[in-house]
Coordinates of C-alpha atoms and ligand atoms in Angstrom, one line a residue:
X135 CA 71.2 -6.8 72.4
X136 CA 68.3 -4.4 72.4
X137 CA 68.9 -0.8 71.0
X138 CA 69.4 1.1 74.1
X139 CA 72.3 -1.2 75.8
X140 CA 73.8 -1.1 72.2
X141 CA 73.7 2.6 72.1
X142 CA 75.4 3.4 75.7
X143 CA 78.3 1.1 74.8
X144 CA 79.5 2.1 71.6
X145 CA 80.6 5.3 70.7
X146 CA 79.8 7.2 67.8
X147 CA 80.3 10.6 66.2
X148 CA 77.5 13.0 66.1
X149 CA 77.3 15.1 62.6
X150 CA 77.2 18.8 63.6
X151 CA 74.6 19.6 60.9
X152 CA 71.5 17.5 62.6
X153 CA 72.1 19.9 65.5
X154 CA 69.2 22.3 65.8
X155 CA 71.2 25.2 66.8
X156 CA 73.9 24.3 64.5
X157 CA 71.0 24.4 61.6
X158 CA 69.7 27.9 63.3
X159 CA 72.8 30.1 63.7
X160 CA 75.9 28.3 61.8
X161 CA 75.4 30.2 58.6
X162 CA 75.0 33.4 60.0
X163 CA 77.6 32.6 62.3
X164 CA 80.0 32.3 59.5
X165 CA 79.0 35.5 57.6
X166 CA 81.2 37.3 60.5
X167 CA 84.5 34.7 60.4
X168 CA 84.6 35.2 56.4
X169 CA 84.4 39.1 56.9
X170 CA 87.3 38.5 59.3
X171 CA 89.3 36.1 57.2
X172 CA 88.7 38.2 54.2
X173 CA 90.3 41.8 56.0
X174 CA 92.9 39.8 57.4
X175 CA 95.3 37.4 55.7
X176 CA 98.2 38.5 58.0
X177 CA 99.2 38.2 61.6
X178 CA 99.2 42.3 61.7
X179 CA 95.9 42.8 59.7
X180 CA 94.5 40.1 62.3
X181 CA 95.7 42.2 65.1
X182 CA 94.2 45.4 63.5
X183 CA 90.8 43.9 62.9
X184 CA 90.8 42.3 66.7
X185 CA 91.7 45.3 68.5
X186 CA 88.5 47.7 66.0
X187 CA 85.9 44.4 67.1
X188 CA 87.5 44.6 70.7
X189 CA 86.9 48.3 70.9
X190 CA 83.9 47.9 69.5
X191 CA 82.7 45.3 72.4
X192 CA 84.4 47.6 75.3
X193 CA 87.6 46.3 75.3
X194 CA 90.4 49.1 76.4
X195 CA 93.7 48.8 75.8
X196 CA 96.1 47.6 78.9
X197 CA 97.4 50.1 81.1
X198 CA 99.9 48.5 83.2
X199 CA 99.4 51.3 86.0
X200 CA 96.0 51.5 86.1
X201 CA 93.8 48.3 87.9
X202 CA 91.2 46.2 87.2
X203 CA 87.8 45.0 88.6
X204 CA 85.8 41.8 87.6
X205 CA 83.9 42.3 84.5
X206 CA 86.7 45.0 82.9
X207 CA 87.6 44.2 79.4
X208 CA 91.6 44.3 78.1
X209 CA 93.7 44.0 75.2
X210 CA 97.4 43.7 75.2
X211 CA 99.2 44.2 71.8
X212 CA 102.3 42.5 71.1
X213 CA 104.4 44.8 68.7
X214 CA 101.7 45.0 66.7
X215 CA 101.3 41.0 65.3
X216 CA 99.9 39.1 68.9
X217 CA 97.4 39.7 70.5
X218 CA 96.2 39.4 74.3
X219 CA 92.0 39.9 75.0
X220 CA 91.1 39.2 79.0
X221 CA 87.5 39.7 80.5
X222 CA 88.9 39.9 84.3
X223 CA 86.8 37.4 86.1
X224 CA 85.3 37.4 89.7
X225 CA 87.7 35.0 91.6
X226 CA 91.2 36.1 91.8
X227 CA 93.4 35.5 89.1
X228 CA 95.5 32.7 91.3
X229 CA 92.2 30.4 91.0
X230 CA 93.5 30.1 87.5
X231 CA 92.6 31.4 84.0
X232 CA 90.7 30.2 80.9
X233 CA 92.8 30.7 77.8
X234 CA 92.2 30.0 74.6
X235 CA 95.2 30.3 72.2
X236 CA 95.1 30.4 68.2
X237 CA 97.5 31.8 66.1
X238 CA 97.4 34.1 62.8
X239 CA 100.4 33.3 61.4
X240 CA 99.9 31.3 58.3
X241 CA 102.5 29.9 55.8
X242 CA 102.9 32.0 53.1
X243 CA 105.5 33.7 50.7
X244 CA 107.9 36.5 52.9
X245 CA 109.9 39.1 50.2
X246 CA 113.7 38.8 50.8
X247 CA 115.5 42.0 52.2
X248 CA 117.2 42.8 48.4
X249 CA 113.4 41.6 46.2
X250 CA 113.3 43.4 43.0
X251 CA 115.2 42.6 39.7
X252 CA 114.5 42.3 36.5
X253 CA 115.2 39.8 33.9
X254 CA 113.1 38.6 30.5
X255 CA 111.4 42.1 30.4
X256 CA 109.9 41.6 33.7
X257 CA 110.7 43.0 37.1
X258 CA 110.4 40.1 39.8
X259 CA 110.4 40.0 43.4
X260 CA 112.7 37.5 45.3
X261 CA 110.3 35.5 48.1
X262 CA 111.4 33.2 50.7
X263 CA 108.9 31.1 52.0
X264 CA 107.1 30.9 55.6
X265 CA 105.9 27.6 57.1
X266 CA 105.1 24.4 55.5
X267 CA 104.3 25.0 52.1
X268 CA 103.8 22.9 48.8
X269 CA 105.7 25.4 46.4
X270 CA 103.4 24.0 43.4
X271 CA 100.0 25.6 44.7
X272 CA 101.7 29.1 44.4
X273 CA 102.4 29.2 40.6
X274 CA 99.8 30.9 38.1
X275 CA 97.5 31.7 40.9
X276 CA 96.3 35.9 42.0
X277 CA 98.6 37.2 44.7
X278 CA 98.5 40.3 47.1
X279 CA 101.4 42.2 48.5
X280 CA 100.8 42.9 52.2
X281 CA 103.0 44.1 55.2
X282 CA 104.8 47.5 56.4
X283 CA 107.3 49.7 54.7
X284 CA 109.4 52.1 56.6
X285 CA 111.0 54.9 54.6
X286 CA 114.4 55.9 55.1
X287 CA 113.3 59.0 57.7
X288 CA 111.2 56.2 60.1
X289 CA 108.1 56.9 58.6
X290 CA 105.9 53.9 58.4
X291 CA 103.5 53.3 55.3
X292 CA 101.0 50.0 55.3
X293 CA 100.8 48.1 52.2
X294 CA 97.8 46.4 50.9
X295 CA 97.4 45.5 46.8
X296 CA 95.5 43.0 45.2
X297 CA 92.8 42.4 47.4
X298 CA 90.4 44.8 46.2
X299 CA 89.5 43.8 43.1
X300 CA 89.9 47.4 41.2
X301 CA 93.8 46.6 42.5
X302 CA 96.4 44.6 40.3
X303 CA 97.4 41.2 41.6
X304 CA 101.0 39.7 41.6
X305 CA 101.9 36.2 39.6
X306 CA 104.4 33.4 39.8
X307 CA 104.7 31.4 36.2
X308 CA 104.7 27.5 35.9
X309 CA 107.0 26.0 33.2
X310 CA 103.7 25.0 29.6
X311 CA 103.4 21.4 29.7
X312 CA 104.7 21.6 26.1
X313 CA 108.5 21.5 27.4
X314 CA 108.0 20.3 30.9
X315 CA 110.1 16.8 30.2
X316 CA 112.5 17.2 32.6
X317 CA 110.1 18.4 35.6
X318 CA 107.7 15.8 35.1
X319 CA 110.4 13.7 35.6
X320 CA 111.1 15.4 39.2
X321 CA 109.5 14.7 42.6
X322 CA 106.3 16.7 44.1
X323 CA 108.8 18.6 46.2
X324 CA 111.4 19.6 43.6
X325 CA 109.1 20.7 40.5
X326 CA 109.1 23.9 41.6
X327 CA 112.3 25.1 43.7
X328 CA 112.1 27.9 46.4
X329 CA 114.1 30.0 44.2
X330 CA 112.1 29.9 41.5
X331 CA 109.1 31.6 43.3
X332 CA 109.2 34.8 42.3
X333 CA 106.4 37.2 42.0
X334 CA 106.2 39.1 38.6
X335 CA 105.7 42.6 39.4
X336 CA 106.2 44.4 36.0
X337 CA 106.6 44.4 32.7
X338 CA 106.8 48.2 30.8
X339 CA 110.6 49.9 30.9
X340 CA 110.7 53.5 32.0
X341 CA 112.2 54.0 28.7
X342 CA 114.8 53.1 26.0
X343 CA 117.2 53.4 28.3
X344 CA 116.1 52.9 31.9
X345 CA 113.9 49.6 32.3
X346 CA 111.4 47.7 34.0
X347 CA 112.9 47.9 38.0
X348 CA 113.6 51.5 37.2
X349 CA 109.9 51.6 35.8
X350 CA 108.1 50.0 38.9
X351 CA 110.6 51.9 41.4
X352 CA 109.6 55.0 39.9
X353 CA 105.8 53.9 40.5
X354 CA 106.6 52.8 44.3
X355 CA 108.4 56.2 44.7
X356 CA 105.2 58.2 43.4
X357 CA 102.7 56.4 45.4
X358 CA 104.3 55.8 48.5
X359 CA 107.5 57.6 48.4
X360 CA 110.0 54.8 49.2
X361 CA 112.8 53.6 47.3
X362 CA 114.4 50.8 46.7
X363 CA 116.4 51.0 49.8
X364 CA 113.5 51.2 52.0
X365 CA 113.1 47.5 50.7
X366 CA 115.6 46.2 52.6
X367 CA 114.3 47.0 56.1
X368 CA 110.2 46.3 55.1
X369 CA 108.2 43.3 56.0
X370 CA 105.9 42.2 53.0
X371 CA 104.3 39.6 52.5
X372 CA 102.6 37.6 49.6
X373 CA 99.5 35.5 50.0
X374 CA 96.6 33.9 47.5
X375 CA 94.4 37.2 46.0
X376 CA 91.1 35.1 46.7
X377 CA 88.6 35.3 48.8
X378 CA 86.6 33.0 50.9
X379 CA 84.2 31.2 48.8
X380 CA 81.2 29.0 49.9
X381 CA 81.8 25.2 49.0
X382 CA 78.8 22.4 47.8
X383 CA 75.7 22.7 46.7
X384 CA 74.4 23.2 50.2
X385 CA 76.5 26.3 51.0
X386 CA 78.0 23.6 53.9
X387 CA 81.7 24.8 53.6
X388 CA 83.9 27.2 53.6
X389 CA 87.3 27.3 50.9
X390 CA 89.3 30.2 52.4
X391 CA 93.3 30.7 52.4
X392 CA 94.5 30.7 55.9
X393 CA 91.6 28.6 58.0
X394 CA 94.7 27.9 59.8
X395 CA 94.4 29.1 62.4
X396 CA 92.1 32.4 61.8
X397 CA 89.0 29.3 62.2
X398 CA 90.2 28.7 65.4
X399 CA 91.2 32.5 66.4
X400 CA 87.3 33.9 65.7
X401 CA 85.5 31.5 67.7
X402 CA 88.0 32.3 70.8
X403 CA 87.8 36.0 70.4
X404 CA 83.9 36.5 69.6
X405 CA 83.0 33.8 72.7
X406 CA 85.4 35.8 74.7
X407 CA 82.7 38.9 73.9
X408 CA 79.7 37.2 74.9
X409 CA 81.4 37.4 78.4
X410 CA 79.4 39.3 81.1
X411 CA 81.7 38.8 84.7
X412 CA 82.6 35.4 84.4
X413 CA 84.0 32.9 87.3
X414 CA 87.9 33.0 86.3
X415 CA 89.6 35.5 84.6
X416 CA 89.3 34.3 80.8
X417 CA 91.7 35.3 77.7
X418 CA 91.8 35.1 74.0
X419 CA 95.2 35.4 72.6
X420 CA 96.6 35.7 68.7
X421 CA 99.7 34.0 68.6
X422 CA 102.4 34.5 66.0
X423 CA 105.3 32.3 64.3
X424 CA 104.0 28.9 65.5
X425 CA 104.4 27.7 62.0
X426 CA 108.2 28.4 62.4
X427 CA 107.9 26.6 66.0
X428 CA 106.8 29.7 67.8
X429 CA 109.8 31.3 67.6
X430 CA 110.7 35.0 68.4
X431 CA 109.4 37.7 70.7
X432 CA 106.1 37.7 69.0
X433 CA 105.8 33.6 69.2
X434 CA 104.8 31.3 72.1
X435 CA 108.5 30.9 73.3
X436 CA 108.9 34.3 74.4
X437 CA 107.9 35.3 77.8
X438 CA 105.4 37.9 76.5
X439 CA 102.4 35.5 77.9
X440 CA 104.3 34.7 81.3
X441 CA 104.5 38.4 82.0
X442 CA 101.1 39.3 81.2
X443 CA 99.7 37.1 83.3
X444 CA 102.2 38.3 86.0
X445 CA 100.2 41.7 85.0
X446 CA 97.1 40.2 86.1
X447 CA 98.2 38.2 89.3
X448 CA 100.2 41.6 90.3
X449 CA 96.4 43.5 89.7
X450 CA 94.4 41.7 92.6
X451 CA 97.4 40.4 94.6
X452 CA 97.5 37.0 93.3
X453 CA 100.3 34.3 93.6
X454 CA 101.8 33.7 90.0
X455 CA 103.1 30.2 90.7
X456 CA 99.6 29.1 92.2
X457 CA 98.1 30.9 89.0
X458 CA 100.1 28.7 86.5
X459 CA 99.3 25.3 88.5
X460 CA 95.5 26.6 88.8
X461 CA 94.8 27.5 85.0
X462 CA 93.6 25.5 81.9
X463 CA 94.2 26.6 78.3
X464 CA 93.0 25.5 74.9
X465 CA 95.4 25.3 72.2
X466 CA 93.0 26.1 69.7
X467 CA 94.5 25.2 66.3
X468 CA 92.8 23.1 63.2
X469 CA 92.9 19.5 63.3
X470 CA 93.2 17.5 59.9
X471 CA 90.7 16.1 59.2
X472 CA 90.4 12.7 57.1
X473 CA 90.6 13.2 53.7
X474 CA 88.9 10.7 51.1
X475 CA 91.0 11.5 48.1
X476 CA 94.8 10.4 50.6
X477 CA 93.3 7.5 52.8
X478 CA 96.4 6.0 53.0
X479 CA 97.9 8.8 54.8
X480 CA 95.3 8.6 57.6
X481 CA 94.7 6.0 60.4
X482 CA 90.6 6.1 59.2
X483 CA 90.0 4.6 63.1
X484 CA 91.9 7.4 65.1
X485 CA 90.9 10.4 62.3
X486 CA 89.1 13.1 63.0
X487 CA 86.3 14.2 60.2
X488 CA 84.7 16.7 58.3
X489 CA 81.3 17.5 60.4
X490 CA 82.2 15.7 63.5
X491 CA 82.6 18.8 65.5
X492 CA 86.1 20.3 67.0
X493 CA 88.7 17.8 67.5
X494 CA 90.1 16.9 71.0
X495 CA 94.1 16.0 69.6
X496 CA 95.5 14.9 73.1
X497 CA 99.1 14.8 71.1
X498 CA 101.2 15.9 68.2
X499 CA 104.5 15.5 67.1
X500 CA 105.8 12.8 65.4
X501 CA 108.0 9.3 65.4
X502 CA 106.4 8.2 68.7
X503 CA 105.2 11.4 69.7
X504 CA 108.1 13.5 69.7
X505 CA 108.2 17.2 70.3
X506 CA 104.6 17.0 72.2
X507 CA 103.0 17.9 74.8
X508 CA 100.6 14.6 75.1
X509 CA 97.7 16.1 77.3
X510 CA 97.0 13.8 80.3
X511 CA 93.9 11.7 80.9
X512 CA 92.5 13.7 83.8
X513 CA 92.9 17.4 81.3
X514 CA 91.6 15.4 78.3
X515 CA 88.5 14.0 80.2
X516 CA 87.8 17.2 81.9
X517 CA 87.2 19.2 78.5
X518 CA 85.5 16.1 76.9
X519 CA 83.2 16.5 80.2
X520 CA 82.6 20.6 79.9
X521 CA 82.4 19.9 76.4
X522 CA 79.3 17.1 76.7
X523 CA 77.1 19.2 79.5
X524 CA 77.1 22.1 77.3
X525 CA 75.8 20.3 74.6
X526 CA 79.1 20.5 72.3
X527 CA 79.5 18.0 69.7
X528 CA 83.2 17.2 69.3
X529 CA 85.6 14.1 68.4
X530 CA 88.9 13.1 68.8
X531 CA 91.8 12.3 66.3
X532 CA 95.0 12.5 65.2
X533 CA 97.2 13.7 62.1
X534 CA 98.1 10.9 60.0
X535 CA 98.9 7.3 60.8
X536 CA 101.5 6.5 63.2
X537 CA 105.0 7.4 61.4
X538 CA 103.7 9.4 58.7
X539 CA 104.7 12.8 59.1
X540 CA 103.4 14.9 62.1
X541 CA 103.0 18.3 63.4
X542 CA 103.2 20.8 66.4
X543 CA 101.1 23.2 68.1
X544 CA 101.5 26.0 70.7
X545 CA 100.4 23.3 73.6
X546 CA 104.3 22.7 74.3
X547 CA 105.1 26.0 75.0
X548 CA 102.1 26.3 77.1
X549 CA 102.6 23.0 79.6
X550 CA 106.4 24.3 80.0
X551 CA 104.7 27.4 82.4
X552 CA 103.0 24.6 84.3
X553 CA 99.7 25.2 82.8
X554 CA 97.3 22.3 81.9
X555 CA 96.6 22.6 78.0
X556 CA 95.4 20.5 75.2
X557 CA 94.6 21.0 71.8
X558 CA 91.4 21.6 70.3
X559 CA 90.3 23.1 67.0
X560 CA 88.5 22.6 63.8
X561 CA 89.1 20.0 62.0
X562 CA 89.9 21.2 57.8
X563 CA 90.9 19.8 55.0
X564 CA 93.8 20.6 52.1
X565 CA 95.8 21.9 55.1
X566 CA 98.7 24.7 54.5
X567 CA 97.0 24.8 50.8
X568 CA 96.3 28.4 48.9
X569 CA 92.6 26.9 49.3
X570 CA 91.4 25.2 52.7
X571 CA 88.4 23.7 53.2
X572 CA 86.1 23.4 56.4
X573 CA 82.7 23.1 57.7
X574 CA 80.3 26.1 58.8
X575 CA 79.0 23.7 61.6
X576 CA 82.3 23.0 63.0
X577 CA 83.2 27.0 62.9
X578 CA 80.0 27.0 64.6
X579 CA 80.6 24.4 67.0
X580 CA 83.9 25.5 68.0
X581 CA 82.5 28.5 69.4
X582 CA 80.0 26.5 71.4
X583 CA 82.8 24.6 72.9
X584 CA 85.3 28.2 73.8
X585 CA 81.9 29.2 75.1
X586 CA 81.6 26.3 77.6
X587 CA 85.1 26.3 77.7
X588 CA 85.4 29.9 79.3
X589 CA 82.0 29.3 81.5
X590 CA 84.0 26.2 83.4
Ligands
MN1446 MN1 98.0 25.8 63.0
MN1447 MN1 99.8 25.2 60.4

């Protein structure tokens, strides 16, 4: 068979880095998602730093009353950890919208509501931990404290320590090697318990008689004038001190805690601002708790997204039911990508990989699909067609091999407003780690594919 017929029947991947604009901008590209992952390790510091960058690209903030022409640029907080970015477009909103949705959630370690003790001449701070973790990466690493106190008369004070690196940094120990007989002798998942993650947070007493909780209250008072009360009602949060780093010799990746799904959340938002007065109305949104299944009034499930849009069809008149069946969104959240070191985890055929562009995942869940959304053939072909005119390399793949474990996204909460959605994100490796890894040319590329994405 000669070369041509050979190459027009098969398909094969593209690498993203022997892309000429991929080899042009991805770099500089990436400088701005580290700035942004490096500000932002929370769902609220992601929602801070969005609405400065919206304000700073003519974004106002929603005014229920007021109304809106094509080309007028919104944002709609929700209490302060979602967000909602529209550029209103020129046909009427019941033509359907372009959304994009990421989330900023990322698993982590939550303080409980009664934290601080002290025991061993150390003061230590109870955690309980948020989405799927493995509880080993979080021993004998940095950590920083972030989240929002209110003192006892309402007043709000934002915490932030240990990401500056002037700032002390907070510690969970591992058990020496020496005397580690007995937790050798456990499983992965039982070496270290959830109970036994808790963040050293002092170690001088007051004095003789008062000691170390009394100590490190007595600090907390002076600086921020809380006590240990105030504790109860507060909403910190502990994550990995570290910054992004660049990974290999050729500066190619990126090793950052929290890719998921901040790599997925910059591309939507800074396509979104490269928006003049497009077609359909097109939104970037920040969602929170999807790694606790999108649960809450600030996750997927609540109808904070259904009534915003209601917003919009109520601003030009439009139908909201027509709206819904008109519309197309992107669940934009990382795909796993293959890893080398696990192969047996993986079906290596159905995979996606490192440098093969975002990954189309036309299902989740797991044991024969269960708890997705499974995008149909005609949603699936139509991005893989916006997608290939507009020059976007991408792939397809899914999590592991078939009855291996699985996952969810945002997509099911989506398709149950009768909107047509499928997921598509980066793909990374050593997910839910303190470390992830991914490509600059698949950062890169996901934002060429939001930007044909929201131009369709
Ligand atoms: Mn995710
Ligand atoms: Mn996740």
């Amino acid at each position: 068979m000669d070369k041509e017929l050979s190459k027009k029947l098969l398909y094969k991947p593209l690498n993203v880095f022997l892309n000429e604009d991929v080899k042009q901008n991805a770099d500089e590209y990436c400088k701005g998602y580290r700035e942004f992952i490096d500000s932002a390790k929370t769902e609220r510091e992601a929602v801070d730093y969005a609405v400065m960058q919206a304000e700073k690209n003519g974004f106002v903030a929603y005014d229920r009353k007021a109304s809106y022409k094509p080309g007028d640029r919104v944002y709609y907080v929700n209490r302060k950890k979602g967000i909602y970015l529209a550029v209103i477009g020129k046909e009427k909103t019941e033509t359907g919208v372009r959304m994009i949705i990421a989330h900023t959630d990322c698993p982590r370690l939550d303080l409980k509501q009664k934290p601080l003790y002290e025991e061993a001449n150390l003061a230590l701070l109870k955690t309980h931990y948020y989405g799927g973790i493995k509880k080993y990466q979080w021993t004998a690493i940095p950590l920083s404290l972030h989240g929002v106190i209110y003192r006892a008369d309402g007043s709000e004070v934002k915490i932030c320590i240990g990401e500056d690196e002037s700032e002390p940094v907070f510690y969970i120990t591992d058990l020496m090697p020496h005397i580690a007989k007995d937790q050798y002798a456990k499983t992965l998942a039982e070496g270290i318990t959830g109970e036994g993650l808790n963040l050293v947070a002092a170690s001088a007493p007051y004095d003789e008689e008062d000691g170390v909780k009394l100590n490190l209250l007595n600090i907390l008072n002076e600086k921020y004038g809380i006590t240990e009360r105030d504790l109860i009602t507060a909403e910190l949060i502990a994550t990995p001190a570290t910054r992004s780093r660049e990974v290999g010799l050729d500066r190619s990746m990126i090793m950052a805690y929290g890719h998921d799904d901040r790599i997925c959340a910059y591309p939507a938002y800074t396509a979104l601002f490269d928006l003049d007065i497009p077609e359909h109305t097109c939104i970037a949104a920040f969602a929170d708790k999807e790694e606790i299944g999108s649960e809450g009034v600030t996750g997927l499930r609540s109808d904070f997204l259904p009534h915003f849009l209601m917003d919009l069809c109520a601003n030009d008149n439009s139908d909201y039911i027509a709206c819904c069946a008109n519309s197309i969104c992107l669940s934009s959240d990382v795909g796993g990508a293959y890893d080398p070191n696990f192969g047996g985890a993986y079906d290596p055929k159905n995979s996606a990989y490192i440098n093969n562009g975002p990954v189309i995942v036309k299902y989740t869940g797991s044991r024969g699909k269960g708890g997705c959304s499974d995008a149909s053939a005609e949603v699936v072909s139509r991005i893989a067609l916006m997608f290939d005119k507009a020059g976007v390399i991408w792939q397809c793949g899914e999590y592991g091999k078939v009855d291996q474990g699985g996952a969810g996204t945002v997509a099911t909460e989506v398709a149950a407003l009768n909107i047509d959605v499928v997921d598509c994100g980066v793909p990374i490796l050593s997910m839910h780690s303190t470390g992830e890894l991914a490509s600059k040319g698949d950062i890169y590329m996901m934002y060429k594919a939001d930007k044909a994405f929201y131009a369709s």
